[in-house]
Short mmCIF file of the N, C-alpha and C atoms (twelve columns), coordinates in Angstrom:
data_MODEL
# 
_entry.id   MODEL 
# 
loop_
_atom_site.group_PDB 
_atom_site.id 
_atom_site.type_symbol 
_atom_site.label_atom_id 
_atom_site.label_alt_id 
_atom_site.label_comp_id 
_atom_site.label_asym_id 
_atom_site.label_seq_id 
_atom_site.Cartn_x 
_atom_site.Cartn_y 
_atom_site.Cartn_z 
_atom_site.pdbx_PDB_model_num 
ATOM 1   N N  . PRO A 1   23.205 131.906 35.840 1 
ATOM 2   C CA . PRO A 1   22.446 132.160 34.717 1 
ATOM 3   C C  . PRO A 1   23.306 132.709 33.674 1 
ATOM 4   N N  . PRO A 2   23.122 132.600 32.045 1 
ATOM 5   C CA . PRO A 2   23.636 133.517 31.401 1 
ATOM 6   C C  . PRO A 2   22.594 134.549 31.053 1 
ATOM 7   N N  . GLU A 3   23.524 135.568 30.793 1 
ATOM 8   C CA . GLU A 3   22.837 136.987 30.671 1 
ATOM 9   C C  . GLU A 3   22.730 137.244 29.061 1 
ATOM 10  N N  . PHE A 4   21.530 137.761 28.979 1 
ATOM 11  C CA . PHE A 4   21.021 137.918 27.242 1 
ATOM 12  C C  . PHE A 4   20.623 139.092 26.963 1 
ATOM 13  N N  . PRO A 5   21.106 140.003 25.978 1 
ATOM 14  C CA . PRO A 5   21.108 141.148 25.433 1 
ATOM 15  C C  . PRO A 5   19.963 141.734 25.559 1 
ATOM 16  N N  . GLU A 6   19.414 142.777 25.676 1 
ATOM 17  C CA . GLU A 6   17.777 143.250 24.875 1 
ATOM 18  C C  . GLU A 6   17.730 143.226 23.644 1 
ATOM 19  N N  . LEU A 7   16.919 142.821 22.908 1 
ATOM 20  C CA . LEU A 7   16.720 142.650 21.851 1 
ATOM 21  C C  . LEU A 7   15.771 143.460 21.067 1 
ATOM 22  N N  . PRO A 8   15.813 144.461 20.037 1 
ATOM 23  C CA . PRO A 8   14.595 145.368 19.738 1 
ATOM 24  C C  . PRO A 8   13.530 144.550 18.692 1 
ATOM 25  N N  . CYS A 9   12.845 144.815 19.389 1 
ATOM 26  C CA . CYS A 9   10.942 144.429 18.472 1 
ATOM 27  C C  . CYS A 9   11.074 144.467 17.508 1 
ATOM 28  N N  . THR A 10  11.384 143.636 16.372 1 
ATOM 29  C CA . THR A 10  10.972 143.876 14.930 1 
ATOM 30  C C  . THR A 10  9.701  144.217 14.923 1 
ATOM 31  N N  . SER A 11  8.827  143.572 15.542 1 
ATOM 32  C CA . SER A 11  7.195  142.965 15.025 1 
ATOM 33  C C  . SER A 11  6.283  143.900 16.290 1 
ATOM 34  N N  . PRO A 12  5.582  145.041 16.020 1 
ATOM 35  C CA . PRO A 12  4.582  145.614 17.165 1 
ATOM 36  C C  . PRO A 12  3.475  144.275 17.962 1 
ATOM 37  N N  . HIS A 13  3.391  143.306 16.849 1 
ATOM 38  C CA . HIS A 13  2.363  142.371 16.741 1 
ATOM 39  C C  . HIS A 13  2.676  141.225 17.431 1 
ATOM 40  N N  . LEU A 14  3.684  141.156 18.163 1 
ATOM 41  C CA . LEU A 14  4.247  140.577 19.402 1 
ATOM 42  C C  . LEU A 14  5.421  140.675 20.075 1 
ATOM 43  N N  . LEU A 15  5.041  140.013 21.517 1 
ATOM 44  C CA . LEU A 15  6.015  140.496 22.862 1 
ATOM 45  C C  . LEU A 15  6.557  138.889 23.064 1 
ATOM 46  N N  . ALA A 16  7.356  138.875 23.451 1 
ATOM 47  C CA . ALA A 16  8.064  137.846 23.662 1 
ATOM 48  C C  . ALA A 16  8.922  138.220 25.264 1 
ATOM 49  N N  . LEU A 17  8.639  137.344 26.366 1 
ATOM 50  C CA . LEU A 17  9.717  137.535 27.410 1 
ATOM 51  C C  . LEU A 17  10.287 135.749 27.728 1 
ATOM 52  N N  . THR A 18  11.547 136.040 27.758 1 
ATOM 53  C CA . THR A 18  11.576 134.136 28.357 1 
ATOM 54  C C  . THR A 18  12.525 134.106 29.327 1 
ATOM 55  N N  . ARG A 19  12.830 132.668 29.946 1 
ATOM 56  C CA . ARG A 19  13.470 132.701 30.938 1 
ATOM 57  C C  . ARG A 19  13.842 131.644 31.220 1 
ATOM 58  N N  . THR A 20  14.598 131.044 32.106 1 
ATOM 59  C CA . THR A 20  15.172 129.545 32.212 1 
ATOM 60  C C  . THR A 20  15.203 129.630 33.991 1 
ATOM 61  N N  . ARG A 21  14.812 128.770 34.454 1 
ATOM 62  C CA . ARG A 21  14.512 127.937 35.484 1 
ATOM 63  C C  . ARG A 21  15.387 126.727 36.022 1 
ATOM 64  N N  . ARG A 22  16.459 127.423 36.640 1 
ATOM 65  C CA . ARG A 22  17.229 125.988 37.020 1 
ATOM 66  C C  . ARG A 22  16.950 125.666 37.914 1 
ATOM 67  N N  . ILE A 23  16.686 123.981 38.294 1 
ATOM 68  C CA . ILE A 23  16.181 123.563 39.153 1 
ATOM 69  C C  . ILE A 23  17.347 122.446 39.668 1 
ATOM 70  N N  . PRO A 24  17.811 122.547 40.755 1 
ATOM 71  C CA . PRO A 24  18.771 121.539 40.851 1 
ATOM 72  C C  . PRO A 24  18.581 119.814 41.093 1 
ATOM 73  N N  . ALA A 25  19.694 119.110 40.717 1 
ATOM 74  C CA . ALA A 25  19.064 117.790 40.399 1 
ATOM 75  C C  . ALA A 25  19.229 117.390 41.671 1 
ATOM 76  N N  . PRO A 26  18.508 115.564 41.533 1 
ATOM 77  C CA . PRO A 26  18.957 114.810 43.323 1 
ATOM 78  C C  . PRO A 26  20.463 115.044 43.314 1 
ATOM 79  N N  . SER A 27  20.239 114.784 44.328 1 
ATOM 80  C CA . SER A 27  22.068 114.729 44.975 1 
ATOM 81  C C  . SER A 27  23.012 113.606 44.487 1 
ATOM 82  N N  . ARG A 28  22.204 112.994 43.895 1 
ATOM 83  C CA . ARG A 28  23.653 111.537 43.285 1 
ATOM 84  C C  . ARG A 28  23.802 112.510 41.896 1 
ATOM 85  N N  . SER A 29  23.440 113.183 41.656 1 
ATOM 86  C CA . SER A 29  24.077 113.793 40.086 1 
ATOM 87  C C  . SER A 29  24.431 114.992 40.391 1 
ATOM 88  N N  . ARG A 30  25.439 115.907 39.370 1 
ATOM 89  C CA . ARG A 30  26.155 117.430 39.811 1 
ATOM 90  C C  . ARG A 30  25.036 118.121 38.906 1 
ATOM 91  N N  . LYS A 31  24.819 117.458 37.692 1 
ATOM 92  C CA . LYS A 31  23.892 117.919 36.493 1 
ATOM 93  C C  . LYS A 31  22.701 118.751 37.361 1 
ATOM 94  N N  . GLU A 32  21.761 119.827 36.526 1 
ATOM 95  C CA . GLU A 32  21.043 120.620 36.852 1 
ATOM 96  C C  . GLU A 32  20.209 120.150 35.402 1 
ATOM 97  N N  . ASN A 33  18.464 120.646 35.983 1 
ATOM 98  C CA . ASN A 33  17.736 120.329 34.964 1 
ATOM 99  C C  . ASN A 33  17.367 121.264 34.920 1 
ATOM 100 N N  . VAL A 34  16.543 121.618 33.154 1 
ATOM 101 C CA . VAL A 34  16.925 123.053 33.058 1 
ATOM 102 C C  . VAL A 34  14.953 123.329 32.666 1 
ATOM 103 N N  . MET A 35  14.426 124.009 33.160 1 
ATOM 104 C CA . MET A 35  13.009 124.164 32.739 1 
ATOM 105 C C  . MET A 35  12.763 125.730 31.970 1 
ATOM 106 N N  . PRO A 36  13.180 125.618 30.773 1 
ATOM 107 C CA . PRO A 36  12.822 127.095 29.880 1 
ATOM 108 C C  . PRO A 36  11.114 127.469 30.006 1 
ATOM 109 N N  . PHE A 37  11.208 128.435 29.943 1 
ATOM 110 C CA . PHE A 37  9.687  129.020 30.276 1 
ATOM 111 C C  . PHE A 37  9.705  130.429 28.580 1 
ATOM 112 N N  . ALA A 38  8.742  130.265 28.036 1 
ATOM 113 C CA . ALA A 38  8.537  131.491 27.121 1 
ATOM 114 C C  . ALA A 38  7.264  131.925 27.057 1 
ATOM 115 N N  . ASN A 39  7.096  133.333 27.187 1 
ATOM 116 C CA . ASN A 39  5.455  133.946 27.506 1 
ATOM 117 C C  . ASN A 39  5.167  134.890 26.329 1 
ATOM 118 N N  . PHE A 40  4.943  134.227 25.176 1 
ATOM 119 C CA . PHE A 40  4.518  135.152 23.553 1 
ATOM 120 C C  . PHE A 40  3.149  135.906 24.117 1 
ATOM 121 N N  . LYS A 41  2.711  137.020 23.989 1 
ATOM 122 C CA . LYS A 41  1.802  138.441 24.010 1 
ATOM 123 C C  . LYS A 41  1.415  138.254 22.991 1 
ATOM 124 N N  . VAL A 42  0.503  138.163 22.433 1 
ATOM 125 C CA . VAL A 42  0.096  138.296 21.151 1 
ATOM 126 C C  . VAL A 42  -1.599 139.470 21.298 1 
ATOM 127 N N  . PRO A 43  -1.731 140.023 20.424 1 
ATOM 128 C CA . PRO A 43  -3.025 140.847 20.499 1 
ATOM 129 C C  . PRO A 43  -4.537 139.703 20.384 1 
ATOM 130 N N  . GLU A 44  -5.018 139.869 20.853 1 
ATOM 131 C CA . GLU A 44  -6.516 138.947 20.880 1 
ATOM 132 C C  . GLU A 44  -6.857 138.696 19.450 1 
ATOM 133 N N  . GLY A 45  -7.002 137.295 18.687 1 
ATOM 134 C CA . GLY A 45  -7.349 137.045 17.164 1 
ATOM 135 C C  . GLY A 45  -6.504 137.283 16.198 1 
ATOM 136 N N  . SER A 46  -5.419 137.880 16.539 1 
ATOM 137 C CA . SER A 46  -4.680 138.164 15.573 1 
ATOM 138 C C  . SER A 46  -3.677 136.577 15.042 1 
ATOM 139 N N  . LEU A 47  -3.825 135.500 15.582 1 
ATOM 140 C CA . LEU A 47  -3.073 133.938 14.964 1 
ATOM 141 C C  . LEU A 47  -3.976 133.207 14.685 1 
ATOM 142 N N  . ASP A 48  -3.796 132.520 14.256 1 
ATOM 143 C CA . ASP A 48  -4.584 130.982 14.312 1 
ATOM 144 C C  . ASP A 48  -4.043 130.060 14.988 1 
ATOM 145 N N  . GLU A 49  -4.652 129.204 14.912 1 
ATOM 146 C CA . GLU A 49  -4.141 128.248 15.899 1 
ATOM 147 C C  . GLU A 49  -3.123 127.294 15.093 1 
ATOM 148 N N  . LYS A 50  -2.552 127.000 13.888 1 
ATOM 149 C CA . LYS A 50  -1.388 126.936 13.563 1 
ATOM 150 C C  . LYS A 50  -0.705 127.701 13.667 1 
ATOM 151 N N  . GLN A 51  -1.025 128.926 14.036 1 
ATOM 152 C CA . GLN A 51  0.274  130.169 13.802 1 
ATOM 153 C C  . GLN A 51  0.815  129.777 15.176 1 
ATOM 154 N N  . LYS A 52  -0.244 129.182 16.120 1 
ATOM 155 C CA . LYS A 52  0.271  129.710 17.731 1 
ATOM 156 C C  . LYS A 52  1.155  128.187 17.993 1 
ATOM 157 N N  . GLU A 53  0.735  127.239 17.295 1 
ATOM 158 C CA . GLU A 53  1.408  126.207 17.120 1 
ATOM 159 C C  . GLU A 53  2.921  126.197 16.931 1 
ATOM 160 N N  . GLU A 54  3.032  126.653 15.544 1 
ATOM 161 C CA . GLU A 54  4.297  126.993 15.080 1 
ATOM 162 C C  . GLU A 54  5.215  128.015 16.104 1 
ATOM 163 N N  . ILE A 55  4.685  129.007 17.207 1 
ATOM 164 C CA . ILE A 55  5.799  129.257 18.298 1 
ATOM 165 C C  . ILE A 55  5.773  128.693 18.834 1 
ATOM 166 N N  . VAL A 56  5.036  127.622 19.554 1 
ATOM 167 C CA . VAL A 56  5.424  126.776 20.657 1 
ATOM 168 C C  . VAL A 56  6.772  125.799 19.523 1 
ATOM 169 N N  . THR A 57  6.172  125.365 18.998 1 
ATOM 170 C CA . THR A 57  7.229  124.105 18.183 1 
ATOM 171 C C  . THR A 57  8.710  125.163 18.325 1 
ATOM 172 N N  . ARG A 58  8.633  126.031 17.450 1 
ATOM 173 C CA . ARG A 58  9.906  126.800 17.281 1 
ATOM 174 C C  . ARG A 58  10.609 127.214 18.719 1 
ATOM 175 N N  . ALA A 59  9.971  128.170 19.587 1 
ATOM 176 C CA . ALA A 59  10.091 128.175 20.789 1 
ATOM 177 C C  . ALA A 59  11.028 126.981 21.423 1 
ATOM 178 N N  . THR A 60  10.535 125.776 21.681 1 
ATOM 179 C CA . THR A 60  10.780 124.853 22.026 1 
ATOM 180 C C  . THR A 60  12.523 124.308 21.221 1 
ATOM 181 N N  . GLU A 61  12.351 124.383 19.970 1 
ATOM 182 C CA . GLU A 61  13.243 123.762 19.141 1 
ATOM 183 C C  . GLU A 61  14.757 124.732 19.751 1 
ATOM 184 N N  . LEU A 62  14.036 126.170 19.518 1 
ATOM 185 C CA . LEU A 62  15.259 126.727 20.045 1 
ATOM 186 C C  . LEU A 62  15.952 126.744 21.639 1 
ATOM 187 N N  . TYR A 63  14.919 126.370 22.369 1 
ATOM 188 C CA . TYR A 63  15.807 125.748 23.805 1 
ATOM 189 C C  . TYR A 63  16.575 124.932 23.126 1 
ATOM 190 N N  . VAL A 64  15.832 123.126 22.862 1 
ATOM 191 C CA . VAL A 64  16.804 122.393 22.538 1 
ATOM 192 C C  . VAL A 64  17.697 122.684 22.071 1 
ATOM 193 N N  . ASP A 65  18.207 123.374 20.789 1 
ATOM 194 C CA . ASP A 65  19.066 123.870 20.199 1 
ATOM 195 C C  . ASP A 65  20.394 124.238 21.304 1 
ATOM 196 N N  . ILE A 66  19.523 125.420 22.542 1 
ATOM 197 C CA . ILE A 66  20.924 126.017 23.223 1 
ATOM 198 C C  . ILE A 66  21.248 124.918 24.376 1 
ATOM 199 N N  . TYR A 67  19.837 124.272 25.255 1 
ATOM 200 C CA . TYR A 67  20.509 123.367 26.066 1 
ATOM 201 C C  . TYR A 67  20.588 122.014 25.635 1 
ATOM 202 N N  . GLY A 68  20.530 121.639 24.564 1 
ATOM 203 C CA . GLY A 68  20.207 120.070 24.213 1 
ATOM 204 C C  . GLY A 68  18.915 119.639 24.782 1 
ATOM 205 N N  . GLU A 69  18.758 118.164 23.941 1 
ATOM 206 C CA . GLU A 69  17.641 117.528 23.905 1 
ATOM 207 C C  . GLU A 69  16.994 117.727 25.012 1 
ATOM 208 N N  . ARG A 70  17.899 117.543 26.854 1 
ATOM 209 C CA . ARG A 70  17.131 117.690 27.625 1 
ATOM 210 C C  . ARG A 70  16.344 118.689 28.295 1 
ATOM 211 N N  . ALA A 71  16.346 119.743 27.220 1 
ATOM 212 C CA . ALA A 71  15.219 120.857 27.589 1 
ATOM 213 C C  . ALA A 71  14.037 120.771 26.918 1 
ATOM 214 N N  . ARG A 72  13.641 119.636 26.431 1 
ATOM 215 C CA . ARG A 72  12.624 119.410 25.405 1 
ATOM 216 C C  . ARG A 72  11.288 119.137 26.132 1 
ATOM 217 N N  . ALA A 73  11.768 118.187 27.096 1 
ATOM 218 C CA . ALA A 73  10.226 117.559 28.296 1 
ATOM 219 C C  . ALA A 73  9.868  118.902 29.029 1 
ATOM 220 N N  . THR A 74  10.920 119.814 29.383 1 
ATOM 221 C CA . THR A 74  10.514 120.674 30.138 1 
ATOM 222 C C  . THR A 74  10.409 121.865 29.770 1 
ATOM 223 N N  . THR A 75  10.420 122.439 28.627 1 
ATOM 224 C CA . THR A 75  10.153 123.742 28.378 1 
ATOM 225 C C  . THR A 75  8.639  123.539 28.164 1 
ATOM 226 N N  . MET A 76  8.555  124.931 28.576 1 
ATOM 227 C CA . MET A 76  7.133  125.607 28.400 1 
ATOM 228 C C  . MET A 76  7.058  126.833 28.158 1 
ATOM 229 N N  . VAL A 77  5.913  126.958 26.604 1 
ATOM 230 C CA . VAL A 77  6.036  127.787 26.009 1 
ATOM 231 C C  . VAL A 77  4.443  128.376 26.127 1 
ATOM 232 N N  . LEU A 78  4.168  130.105 26.215 1 
ATOM 233 C CA . LEU A 78  2.696  129.960 26.322 1 
ATOM 234 C C  . LEU A 78  2.485  131.492 25.756 1 
ATOM 235 N N  . VAL A 79  1.529  130.790 24.687 1 
ATOM 236 C CA . VAL A 79  1.261  131.604 23.862 1 
ATOM 237 C C  . VAL A 79  -0.390 132.861 24.386 1 
ATOM 238 N N  . GLU A 80  0.039  133.847 24.876 1 
ATOM 239 C CA . GLU A 80  -1.203 134.678 25.607 1 
ATOM 240 C C  . GLU A 80  -1.678 135.338 24.617 1 
ATOM 241 N N  . GLU A 81  -2.974 136.172 24.758 1 
ATOM 242 C CA . GLU A 81  -3.915 136.628 23.990 1 
ATOM 243 C C  . GLU A 81  -3.824 137.634 24.734 1 
ATOM 244 N N  . VAL A 82  -4.064 138.777 24.330 1 
ATOM 245 C CA . VAL A 82  -4.182 140.386 24.945 1 
ATOM 246 C C  . VAL A 82  -5.343 141.003 24.193 1 
ATOM 247 N N  . PRO A 83  -6.471 141.230 24.693 1 
ATOM 248 C CA . PRO A 83  -7.524 141.663 24.860 1 
ATOM 249 C C  . PRO A 83  -7.666 143.164 23.962 1 
ATOM 250 N N  . ASP A 84  -8.435 143.041 22.911 1 
ATOM 251 C CA . ASP A 84  -7.984 144.497 22.058 1 
ATOM 252 C C  . ASP A 84  -8.008 145.556 22.751 1 
ATOM 253 N N  . GLY A 85  -7.293 146.364 22.916 1 
ATOM 254 C CA . GLY A 85  -7.066 148.058 23.489 1 
ATOM 255 C C  . GLY A 85  -6.346 147.472 25.281 1 
ATOM 256 N N  . GLY A 86  -5.418 146.228 25.308 1 
ATOM 257 C CA . GLY A 86  -5.313 145.850 26.689 1 
ATOM 258 C C  . GLY A 86  -3.739 145.987 26.788 1 
ATOM 259 N N  . TRP A 87  -3.108 146.929 25.733 1 
ATOM 260 C CA . TRP A 87  -1.604 146.999 25.833 1 
ATOM 261 C C  . TRP A 87  -1.175 148.497 25.332 1 
ATOM 262 N N  . GLY A 88  -0.463 149.132 24.871 1 
ATOM 263 C CA . GLY A 88  0.077  150.111 24.451 1 
ATOM 264 C C  . GLY A 88  1.518  149.772 24.792 1 
ATOM 265 N N  . ILE A 89  2.097  150.945 23.569 1 
ATOM 266 C CA . ILE A 89  3.285  151.223 23.705 1 
ATOM 267 C C  . ILE A 89  3.547  153.060 23.644 1 
ATOM 268 N N  . GLY A 90  4.626  153.769 24.472 1 
ATOM 269 C CA . GLY A 90  4.815  155.042 24.875 1 
ATOM 270 C C  . GLY A 90  3.864  155.288 25.216 1 
ATOM 271 N N  . GLY A 91  3.030  155.121 26.295 1 
ATOM 272 C CA . GLY A 91  1.632  155.693 26.825 1 
ATOM 273 C C  . GLY A 91  1.043  155.602 25.467 1 
ATOM 274 N N  . SER A 92  0.442  155.228 24.928 1 
ATOM 275 C CA . SER A 92  -0.429 155.285 24.099 1 
ATOM 276 C C  . SER A 92  -0.980 153.675 24.011 1 
ATOM 277 N N  . VAL A 93  -2.473 153.509 24.070 1 
ATOM 278 C CA . VAL A 93  -2.960 152.199 23.874 1 
ATOM 279 C C  . VAL A 93  -2.695 151.733 22.509 1 
ATOM 280 N N  . LEU A 94  -2.784 150.730 22.583 1 
ATOM 281 C CA . LEU A 94  -2.795 150.319 21.145 1 
ATOM 282 C C  . LEU A 94  -3.741 149.320 20.459 1 
ATOM 283 N N  . THR A 95  -4.392 149.620 19.330 1 
ATOM 284 C CA . THR A 95  -5.590 148.226 19.586 1 
ATOM 285 C C  . THR A 95  -5.356 147.557 18.202 1 
ATOM 286 N N  . LEU A 96  -6.377 146.259 17.576 1 
ATOM 287 C CA . LEU A 96  -5.482 145.429 16.381 1 
ATOM 288 C C  . LEU A 96  -5.896 146.114 15.073 1 
ATOM 289 N N  . ALA A 97  -6.811 147.106 14.756 1 
ATOM 290 C CA . ALA A 97  -6.541 147.921 13.766 1 
ATOM 291 C C  . ALA A 97  -5.708 148.780 13.770 1 
ATOM 292 N N  . MET A 98  -5.110 149.665 14.339 1 
ATOM 293 C CA . MET A 98  -3.949 150.178 14.870 1 
ATOM 294 C C  . MET A 98  -2.258 149.721 14.320 1 
ATOM 295 N N  . LEU A 99  -2.776 148.332 15.276 1 
ATOM 296 C CA . LEU A 99  -1.070 147.589 14.506 1 
ATOM 297 C C  . LEU A 99  -1.548 146.790 13.206 1 
ATOM 298 N N  . GLN A 100 -2.714 146.632 12.589 1 
ATOM 299 C CA . GLN A 100 -2.974 146.231 11.117 1 
ATOM 300 C C  . GLN A 100 -2.490 147.305 9.842  1 
ATOM 301 N N  . GLN A 101 -2.728 148.746 10.513 1 
ATOM 302 C CA . GLN A 101 -2.058 149.931 9.588  1 
ATOM 303 C C  . GLN A 101 -0.774 149.723 8.263  1 
ATOM 304 N N  . PRO A 102 -0.596 149.817 7.637  1 
ATOM 305 C CA . PRO A 102 0.922  149.509 7.025  1 
ATOM 306 C C  . PRO A 102 2.000  151.013 7.673  1 
ATOM 307 N N  . PRO A 103 2.902  150.397 8.039  1 
ATOM 308 C CA . PRO A 103 3.824  151.336 8.310  1 
ATOM 309 C C  . PRO A 103 3.981  152.918 7.593  1 
ATOM 310 N N  . GLY A 104 3.731  153.952 8.279  1 
ATOM 311 C CA . GLY A 104 3.873  155.479 8.604  1 
ATOM 312 C C  . GLY A 104 2.494  156.106 7.923  1 
ATOM 313 N N  . SER A 105 1.236  155.372 8.388  1 
ATOM 314 C CA . SER A 105 -0.254 155.554 7.870  1 
ATOM 315 C C  . SER A 105 -0.333 156.127 9.117  1 
# 
């Protein structure tokens, strides 16, 4: 499978983990089926239903752009809400209140 470089996180509000699983197709065909999976971890209560739907739609479209239309039916996107205080960066626990503060405060 292709290697993707690590990208710097541009927002502390969103963590995305992605991977693609290749499942061998039936022996009559040499094509492989692609099963893309994206897992977005967000602070609990930070997104409404419409925003979650947009993440699912855009992530699916990204995989379709990369792998072609065949990936649409098998793309799985999980938007997972992490309870307040349930994650941290650099050894410090983060809360939604901390994430909502303007940069530099």
